[in-house]
């Protein structure tokens, strides 16, 4: 009887320890931004100053007023840890952020607009749990790429022009994964802020088994306020319906619409 009492006393403590460990686990968000590019992308041209895919400083999706870098620089909960300029030419700028109140890191990369296909390729690799990365920050190792909890694509939907099959090997199919890999994929999230992304990104992402967080149903402006709303809501542990509402509300606020743009955003794959 005494052993049973001791067991009942100890078990809540054990569960509390495991719960705390799970809660305290570092989260990583990896954002890939395909810079807007009038020359190399099949888009409706934007003003030249913001449509140069080789100029992140002024680009519509990075350095402009509602571009990722400019918008997130104004968000007090995110602290910039590093700004890197990789030498490869494919990624023109990389920013590493740390959330001030949570154990969360965000890696944002501005891809040369000329290499939008590489951006989509890397996004799908990350969504598949491939191309895992480790980033050293002083005494901290941050897991990124295919290790990320949430991967986000921002930019033109280039899958409108080329098949997703060009990017996705059959060996990555959900039905080929081990039980452990399936469980890991279910706990990871993907979001695509691009025109009609549900239609074009459902086939590859659903085959990978990763959970959709935000996809789009219509043409839209993939600017940073919607992405920020999604990330904030997700980190607060809100439901998918709440996340969708927050994203739609942010979009409507900046696009000056009369009500939340729920018709643009979805949290599920197409059937």
GROMACS .gro file of C-alpha atoms in nm:
model
  271
    1UNK     CA    1   0.000   0.000   0.000
    2UNK     CA    2   0.285   0.235   0.087
    3UNK     CA    3   0.442   0.170  -0.257
    4UNK     CA    4   0.116   0.263  -0.428
    5UNK     CA    5   0.090   0.586  -0.231
    6UNK     CA    6   0.449   0.675  -0.317
    7UNK     CA    7   0.382   0.601  -0.685
    8UNK     CA    8   0.072   0.822  -0.685
    9UNK     CA    9   0.275   1.098  -0.521
   10UNK     CA   10   0.569   1.075  -0.760
   11UNK     CA   11   0.385   1.039  -1.092
   12UNK     CA   12   0.236   1.395  -1.104
   13UNK     CA   13   0.588   1.528  -1.048
   14UNK     CA   14   0.723   1.314  -1.332
   15UNK     CA   15   0.445   1.426  -1.565
   16UNK     CA   16   0.512   1.788  -1.467
   17UNK     CA   17   0.879   1.749  -1.553
   18UNK     CA   18   0.802   1.599  -1.895
   19UNK     CA   19   0.539   1.865  -1.962
   20UNK     CA   20   0.782   2.140  -1.870
   21UNK     CA   21   1.049   1.993  -2.097
   22UNK     CA   22   0.806   1.977  -2.388
   23UNK     CA   23   0.692   2.332  -2.324
   24UNK     CA   24   1.047   2.460  -2.285
   25UNK     CA   25   1.174   2.303  -2.607
   26UNK     CA   26   1.320   2.560  -2.844
   27UNK     CA   27   1.103   2.631  -3.148
   28UNK     CA   28   1.235   2.740  -3.486
   29UNK     CA   29   1.054   2.920  -3.767
   30UNK     CA   30   1.222   2.929  -4.108
   31UNK     CA   31   1.092   3.187  -4.356
   32UNK     CA   32   1.193   3.183  -4.723
   33UNK     CA   33   1.117   3.503  -4.917
   34UNK     CA   34   1.141   3.493  -5.297
   35UNK     CA   35   1.211   3.859  -5.375
   36UNK     CA   36   0.964   4.018  -5.616
   37UNK     CA   37   1.120   4.030  -5.963
   38UNK     CA   38   0.972   4.194  -6.274
   39UNK     CA   39   1.243   4.049  -6.498
   40UNK     CA   40   1.267   3.687  -6.393
   41UNK     CA   41   0.917   3.606  -6.263
   42UNK     CA   42   0.588   3.580  -6.451
   43UNK     CA   43   0.411   3.846  -6.247
   44UNK     CA   44   0.208   4.158  -6.315
   45UNK     CA   45   0.488   4.417  -6.312
   46UNK     CA   46   0.522   4.638  -6.006
   47UNK     CA   47   0.710   4.973  -5.995
   48UNK     CA   48   1.072   4.918  -6.089
   49UNK     CA   49   1.209   5.041  -5.757
   50UNK     CA   50   1.038   4.759  -5.562
   51UNK     CA   51   1.046   4.495  -5.836
   52UNK     CA   52   1.419   4.438  -5.862
   53UNK     CA   53   1.481   4.087  -5.731
   54UNK     CA   54   1.850   4.155  -5.686
   55UNK     CA   55   1.793   4.454  -5.455
   56UNK     CA   56   1.665   4.334  -5.116
   57UNK     CA   57   1.695   4.681  -4.960
   58UNK     CA   58   1.402   4.818  -5.162
   59UNK     CA   59   1.220   4.501  -5.263
   60UNK     CA   60   0.844   4.477  -5.220
   61UNK     CA   61   0.867   4.160  -5.009
   62UNK     CA   62   1.176   4.252  -4.801
   63UNK     CA   63   1.284   4.614  -4.766
   64UNK     CA   64   0.967   4.802  -4.866
   65UNK     CA   65   0.725   4.933  -4.604
   66UNK     CA   66   0.542   4.601  -4.557
   67UNK     CA   67   0.830   4.378  -4.663
   68UNK     CA   68   0.944   4.118  -4.414
   69UNK     CA   69   1.263   4.287  -4.294
   70UNK     CA   70   1.111   4.634  -4.252
   71UNK     CA   71   0.790   4.518  -4.089
   72UNK     CA   72   0.952   4.277  -3.842
   73UNK     CA   73   1.209   4.540  -3.744
   74UNK     CA   74   0.916   4.734  -3.592
   75UNK     CA   75   0.778   4.440  -3.393
   76UNK     CA   76   0.904   4.480  -3.036
   77UNK     CA   77   0.877   4.111  -2.946
   78UNK     CA   78   1.144   4.016  -3.203
   79UNK     CA   79   1.510   4.092  -3.142
   80UNK     CA   80   1.760   4.078  -3.428
   81UNK     CA   81   2.052   3.851  -3.336
   82UNK     CA   82   2.244   3.842  -3.664
   83UNK     CA   83   2.223   3.982  -4.016
   84UNK     CA   84   2.425   3.780  -4.266
   85UNK     CA   85   2.500   3.829  -4.632
   86UNK     CA   86   2.578   3.482  -4.777
   87UNK     CA   87   2.831   3.470  -5.058
   88UNK     CA   88   2.650   3.220  -5.279
   89UNK     CA   89   2.436   3.480  -5.460
   90UNK     CA   90   2.120   3.273  -5.420
   91UNK     CA   91   2.038   3.412  -5.076
   92UNK     CA   92   2.110   3.784  -5.065
   93UNK     CA   93   2.040   3.845  -4.696
   94UNK     CA   94   1.964   3.637  -4.389
   95UNK     CA   95   1.830   3.763  -4.058
   96UNK     CA   96   1.814   3.562  -3.737
   97UNK     CA   97   1.563   3.682  -3.478
   98UNK     CA   98   1.502   3.575  -3.117
   99UNK     CA   99   1.164   3.617  -2.952
  100UNK     CA  100   1.206   3.832  -2.642
  101UNK     CA  101   0.956   3.637  -2.429
  102UNK     CA  102   0.966   3.284  -2.571
  103UNK     CA  103   1.236   3.032  -2.657
  104UNK     CA  104   1.174   3.080  -3.028
  105UNK     CA  105   1.413   3.164  -3.311
  106UNK     CA  106   1.315   3.288  -3.655
  107UNK     CA  107   1.542   3.258  -3.958
  108UNK     CA  108   1.434   3.476  -4.253
  109UNK     CA  109   1.612   3.455  -4.588
  110UNK     CA  110   1.578   3.686  -4.887
  111UNK     CA  111   1.629   3.482  -5.204
  112UNK     CA  112   1.744   3.649  -5.525
  113UNK     CA  113   1.427   3.680  -5.736
  114UNK     CA  114   1.609   3.518  -6.027
  115UNK     CA  115   1.627   3.198  -5.824
  116UNK     CA  116   1.262   3.161  -5.732
  117UNK     CA  117   1.268   2.796  -5.840
  118UNK     CA  118   1.549   2.733  -5.590
  119UNK     CA  119   1.341   2.906  -5.323
  120UNK     CA  120   1.046   2.676  -5.383
  121UNK     CA  121   1.281   2.379  -5.401
  122UNK     CA  122   1.437   2.463  -5.064
  123UNK     CA  123   1.094   2.526  -4.910
  124UNK     CA  124   0.971   2.182  -5.016
  125UNK     CA  125   1.294   2.022  -4.896
  126UNK     CA  126   1.247   2.187  -4.556
  127UNK     CA  127   0.880   2.084  -4.549
  128UNK     CA  128   0.993   1.726  -4.614
  129UNK     CA  129   1.234   1.742  -4.321
  130UNK     CA  130   1.533   1.745  -4.556
  131UNK     CA  131   1.831   1.982  -4.573
  132UNK     CA  132   1.843   2.007  -4.196
  133UNK     CA  133   2.056   2.292  -4.068
  134UNK     CA  134   2.228   2.384  -3.743
  135UNK     CA  135   2.302   2.749  -3.669
  136UNK     CA  136   2.558   2.831  -3.399
  137UNK     CA  137   2.475   3.137  -3.188
  138UNK     CA  138   2.734   3.178  -2.913
  139UNK     CA  139   2.658   2.886  -2.680
  140UNK     CA  140   2.328   2.800  -2.851
  141UNK     CA  141   2.268   2.562  -3.142
  142UNK     CA  142   1.948   2.647  -3.333
  143UNK     CA  143   1.795   2.381  -3.555
  144UNK     CA  144   1.669   2.518  -3.887
  145UNK     CA  145   1.585   2.413  -4.243
  146UNK     CA  146   1.428   2.067  -4.233
  147UNK     CA  147   1.453   2.073  -3.853
  148UNK     CA  148   1.219   2.371  -3.823
  149UNK     CA  149   0.883   2.352  -3.646
  150UNK     CA  150   0.728   2.591  -3.898
  151UNK     CA  151   0.843   2.663  -4.254
  152UNK     CA  152   0.698   2.958  -4.446
  153UNK     CA  153   0.717   3.055  -4.813
  154UNK     CA  154   0.650   3.415  -4.922
  155UNK     CA  155   0.639   3.535  -5.281
  156UNK     CA  156   0.507   3.459  -5.627
  157UNK     CA  157   0.338   3.121  -5.675
  158UNK     CA  158   0.575   2.983  -5.937
  159UNK     CA  159   0.402   2.644  -5.925
  160UNK     CA  160   0.142   2.807  -6.149
  161UNK     CA  161   0.402   2.782  -6.425
  162UNK     CA  162   0.583   2.457  -6.347
  163UNK     CA  163   0.483   2.121  -6.204
  164UNK     CA  164   0.553   2.048  -5.839
  165UNK     CA  165   0.676   1.708  -5.960
  166UNK     CA  166   0.994   1.882  -6.072
  167UNK     CA  167   1.072   1.944  -5.706
  168UNK     CA  168   0.945   1.639  -5.520
  169UNK     CA  169   1.094   1.288  -5.543
  170UNK     CA  170   0.851   0.996  -5.509
  171UNK     CA  171   1.068   0.859  -5.228
  172UNK     CA  172   0.940   1.136  -4.999
  173UNK     CA  173   0.576   1.020  -5.016
  174UNK     CA  174   0.388   0.989  -4.688
  175UNK     CA  175   0.329   0.617  -4.740
  176UNK     CA  176   0.704   0.554  -4.762
  177UNK     CA  177   0.785   0.716  -4.427
  178UNK     CA  178   0.857   0.523  -4.109
  179UNK     CA  179   0.620   0.551  -3.814
  180UNK     CA  180   0.868   0.780  -3.636
  181UNK     CA  181   0.901   1.005  -3.941
  182UNK     CA  182   0.523   1.027  -3.976
  183UNK     CA  183   0.478   1.131  -3.615
  184UNK     CA  184   0.747   1.396  -3.654
  185UNK     CA  185   0.590   1.534  -3.973
  186UNK     CA  186   0.246   1.561  -3.813
  187UNK     CA  187   0.391   1.797  -3.552
  188UNK     CA  188   0.550   2.028  -3.811
  189UNK     CA  189   0.372   2.311  -3.995
  190UNK     CA  190   0.395   2.476  -4.336
  191UNK     CA  191   0.247   2.803  -4.463
  192UNK     CA  192   0.247   2.955  -4.811
  193UNK     CA  193   0.175   3.325  -4.863
  194UNK     CA  194   0.137   3.334  -5.240
  195UNK     CA  195  -0.153   3.359  -5.484
  196UNK     CA  196  -0.387   3.057  -5.480
  197UNK     CA  197  -0.136   2.853  -5.284
  198UNK     CA  198  -0.387   2.595  -5.163
  199UNK     CA  199  -0.448   2.478  -5.521
  200UNK     CA  200  -0.083   2.460  -5.623
  201UNK     CA  201   0.093   2.362  -5.302
  202UNK     CA  202  -0.155   2.105  -5.171
  203UNK     CA  203  -0.025   1.820  -5.394
  204UNK     CA  204   0.340   1.836  -5.281
  205UNK     CA  205   0.284   1.937  -4.918
  206UNK     CA  206   0.008   1.683  -4.852
  207UNK     CA  207   0.232   1.406  -4.990
  208UNK     CA  208   0.490   1.505  -4.730
  209UNK     CA  209   0.249   1.474  -4.437
  210UNK     CA  210   0.333   1.815  -4.293
  211UNK     CA  211   0.041   2.003  -4.133
  212UNK     CA  212  -0.089   2.311  -4.319
  213UNK     CA  213  -0.114   2.627  -4.111
  214UNK     CA  214  -0.209   2.895  -4.368
  215UNK     CA  215  -0.272   2.861  -4.742
  216UNK     CA  216  -0.452   3.100  -4.977
  217UNK     CA  217  -0.755   3.062  -5.203
  218UNK     CA  218  -0.727   3.370  -5.424
  219UNK     CA  219  -0.477   3.622  -5.550
  220UNK     CA  220  -0.332   3.825  -5.267
  221UNK     CA  221  -0.046   4.048  -5.154
  222UNK     CA  222   0.204   3.833  -4.959
  223UNK     CA  223   0.316   4.108  -4.725
  224UNK     CA  224   0.455   4.068  -4.376
  225UNK     CA  225   0.160   4.182  -4.161
  226UNK     CA  226  -0.033   3.861  -4.240
  227UNK     CA  227   0.272   3.647  -4.170
  228UNK     CA  228   0.330   3.824  -3.838
  229UNK     CA  229  -0.033   3.769  -3.736
  230UNK     CA  230  -0.005   3.398  -3.814
  231UNK     CA  231   0.320   3.351  -3.622
  232UNK     CA  232   0.194   3.543  -3.318
  233UNK     CA  233  -0.130   3.346  -3.303
  234UNK     CA  234   0.049   3.014  -3.354
  235UNK     CA  235   0.302   3.086  -3.078
  236UNK     CA  236   0.015   3.174  -2.846
  237UNK     CA  237  -0.124   2.824  -2.896
  238UNK     CA  238  -0.445   2.939  -3.062
  239UNK     CA  239  -0.664   2.713  -3.273
  240UNK     CA  240  -0.649   2.701  -3.651
  241UNK     CA  241  -0.977   2.892  -3.673
  242UNK     CA  242  -0.836   3.165  -3.450
  243UNK     CA  243  -0.515   3.180  -3.652
  244UNK     CA  244  -0.709   3.212  -3.977
  245UNK     CA  245  -0.923   3.490  -3.831
  246UNK     CA  246  -0.618   3.683  -3.705
  247UNK     CA  247  -0.446   3.652  -4.043
  248UNK     CA  248  -0.758   3.757  -4.233
  249UNK     CA  249  -0.812   4.052  -3.998
  250UNK     CA  250  -0.454   4.176  -4.039
  251UNK     CA  251  -0.484   4.147  -4.416
  252UNK     CA  252  -0.808   4.344  -4.421
  253UNK     CA  253  -0.666   4.616  -4.195
  254UNK     CA  254  -0.371   4.690  -4.423
  255UNK     CA  255  -0.560   4.633  -4.747
  256UNK     CA  256  -0.841   4.858  -4.619
  257UNK     CA  257  -1.116   4.600  -4.660
  258UNK     CA  258  -1.446   4.632  -4.475
  259UNK     CA  259  -1.431   4.292  -4.300
  260UNK     CA  260  -1.182   4.009  -4.232
  261UNK     CA  261  -1.070   3.851  -4.559
  262UNK     CA  262  -1.171   3.499  -4.460
  263UNK     CA  263  -1.241   3.419  -4.824
  264UNK     CA  264  -0.868   3.446  -4.901
  265UNK     CA  265  -0.718   3.223  -4.631
  266UNK     CA  266  -0.760   2.860  -4.532
  267UNK     CA  267  -0.591   2.627  -4.286
  268UNK     CA  268  -0.651   2.306  -4.480
  269UNK     CA  269  -0.540   2.132  -4.795
  270UNK     CA  270  -0.779   2.108  -5.089
  271UNK     CA  271  -0.964   1.780  -5.126
   0.00000   0.00000   0.00000
